[in-house]
Amino acid sequence: MFTILKKNFIIIAKYKWQIYIYIFLIQILSIINTFTSILFPGYLIDFLSQNEFKKSIYLVIIFITIELISFFLIKIFNIKKNESYAEINIKLQQKIYDKSIEIKYQNLEKNQTLVQFDAARKCISQNLIEDSINNIIEIITSFVSLIGILYIFQEISWIIKIIIICLIAIHCGICLKNTATEIKEFDDSNEIGRKINYARFWLPEKSFAKEIRSYQLQNYIVNKLDLHNQENYNLMSKYLKKYNKTNFISNILIFIQIVSIYGYTIYLYSIGNLAISDFIIYSTALFRLLGLINGIISQSIGIHKAISLLKKFHDFINIDNQSKKTNSINISNIETIEFKNVYFKYDGKEDYALKNINLKISAKDKIAIVGDNGAGKSTLIKLLLKLYEPTSGNIYLNGINIKNLDFKDYISKISTIFQDYTIFNFTIKENIGMGKNIDENKMNHILKSLEFYQDLNLGITTLFHENSIELSGGESQKLAIARALYKDSPMIILDEPTSSLSPQSEAEIYNQFLKSTTNKTIVFISHRLSSCKMVDRIIVMSDGKIIEEGPHKALLKKKGFYSKMFHLQAKMYIDS
């Protein structure tokens, strides 16, 4: 608990330390207001009862002046404080998004990570760091005020003290129970909220629109959304009943406390043990005392709740990032990449996806990786890209273990076109440049070589751009290839990006692609083996192992697995 609190204080100090000054000044003014509101009525009645009207007027003027100054200063400091918290929230939201980008790729494939991401965002949107800091400060302030008020009541009856303590203890227990319920509600509502948001996303999203309409899924999705909304309603109703029950008991206890306080002060006044001015001071002070104690309980419970939920935020922030090395070795080019005795299996899986991989790729090599579905081709590429780390064995770049290389430096040397590549809702120019300085001549040259003839300033969708186009599957793939070429890395990896193109178009693009990348290392995965004739070496995989390796003609003469696959595909094309 104290570790989380310390982290929260450090976060505030890092982003906006002035908040502590505003909070301190607000609390000082609040303490002054507490005691002026307690003492003023008693002194005023004393002066009036003694016909000291001049002193009464001065007292009223002083009281009003203090109240007005306090009111305006507290208002100003609260505005400054809230503005500062708003800035911090924006920075923390950005920190969450930065973390989601820096996080290890393999963690993003876990449902737990997505749950933590949503919980972290919810923690910040609900201002839980602000709440935890404010509650701590308010508890300290309340204790200072409490000491002052207890000094006024040195001779209060032990019976009243015992009654108040017992009622407060019961109230504290109810608040703790409510907090446990709120924490459980946070987790449950977070899970249902994710389902609702996903179902809502389906309906207007263009990428789902064709499937929804062709399979007439409108009613199914709307019904699913209604089901999740009903789940959410039932959940809220369930917790609301619990809150109403405990809040009713809590209000009864507060009522008993108030009756006890006023009953006791009225009793003292009725037997002549209190003057009218003392009666007003005592009753006001007792009421403030009760409010402070209940406030301390409420604030303590609030801290407990905030800390319990903020643990989810800090858990997300502490998830492992892609490796960053401050003393990273600077690599200007790729001379060799070598897999040595590499084994890999996915988390929670018993079987290895890659088994004893030994492979060396030299500069300017043109290599194709082929094999059946599930052979381990894409997994090998993910390890090559440092998205995963080998379960055992090592991968070396220019003789250096890639574990010792900074991820950003390493990945900057490789351009990748994935099978499930993404075309963003940006302009064509932005989709190719991806945040880098735009060289339109270079872009146009690349697009022309790929026979892609569209205005660079056109948007991909109407989501952000009125002037936009709908790209065909083939055009999208050409755009993805153009992005890789524009990055101009020494190595380019193509994970079957041309599957939507016809065999003829694929052959033409690969032919042109290889001509324009003679000085680069190329690795591509393809199920169409006709394209493999263009490369220097073919790696054949099956069941996570490399079973054959060599140039196209040599592998055909070998009459092994590759030869069988190649002739089977050739027969299919001839028959069709």
mmCIF file of C-alpha atoms in Angstrom, residues 42 68 278 283 306 422 475:
data_model
loop_
_atom_site.group_PDB
_atom_site.id
_atom_site.type_symbol
_atom_site.label_atom_id
_atom_site.label_comp_id
_atom_site.label_asym_id
_atom_site.label_seq_id
_atom_site.Cartn_x
_atom_site.Cartn_y
_atom_site.Cartn_z
ATOM 1 C CA GLY A 42 -20.511 31.712 20.680
ATOM 2 C CA LEU A 68 -14.670 36.099 1.924
ATOM 3 C CA ASP A 278 -21.060 27.674 25.251
ATOM 4 C CA SER A 283 -23.035 21.805 19.701
ATOM 5 C CA ALA A 306 -7.847 3.989 -4.724
ATOM 6 C CA THR A 422 -2.266 -2.680 -41.693
ATOM 7 C CA GLU A 475 -3.473 -1.883 -54.300
#
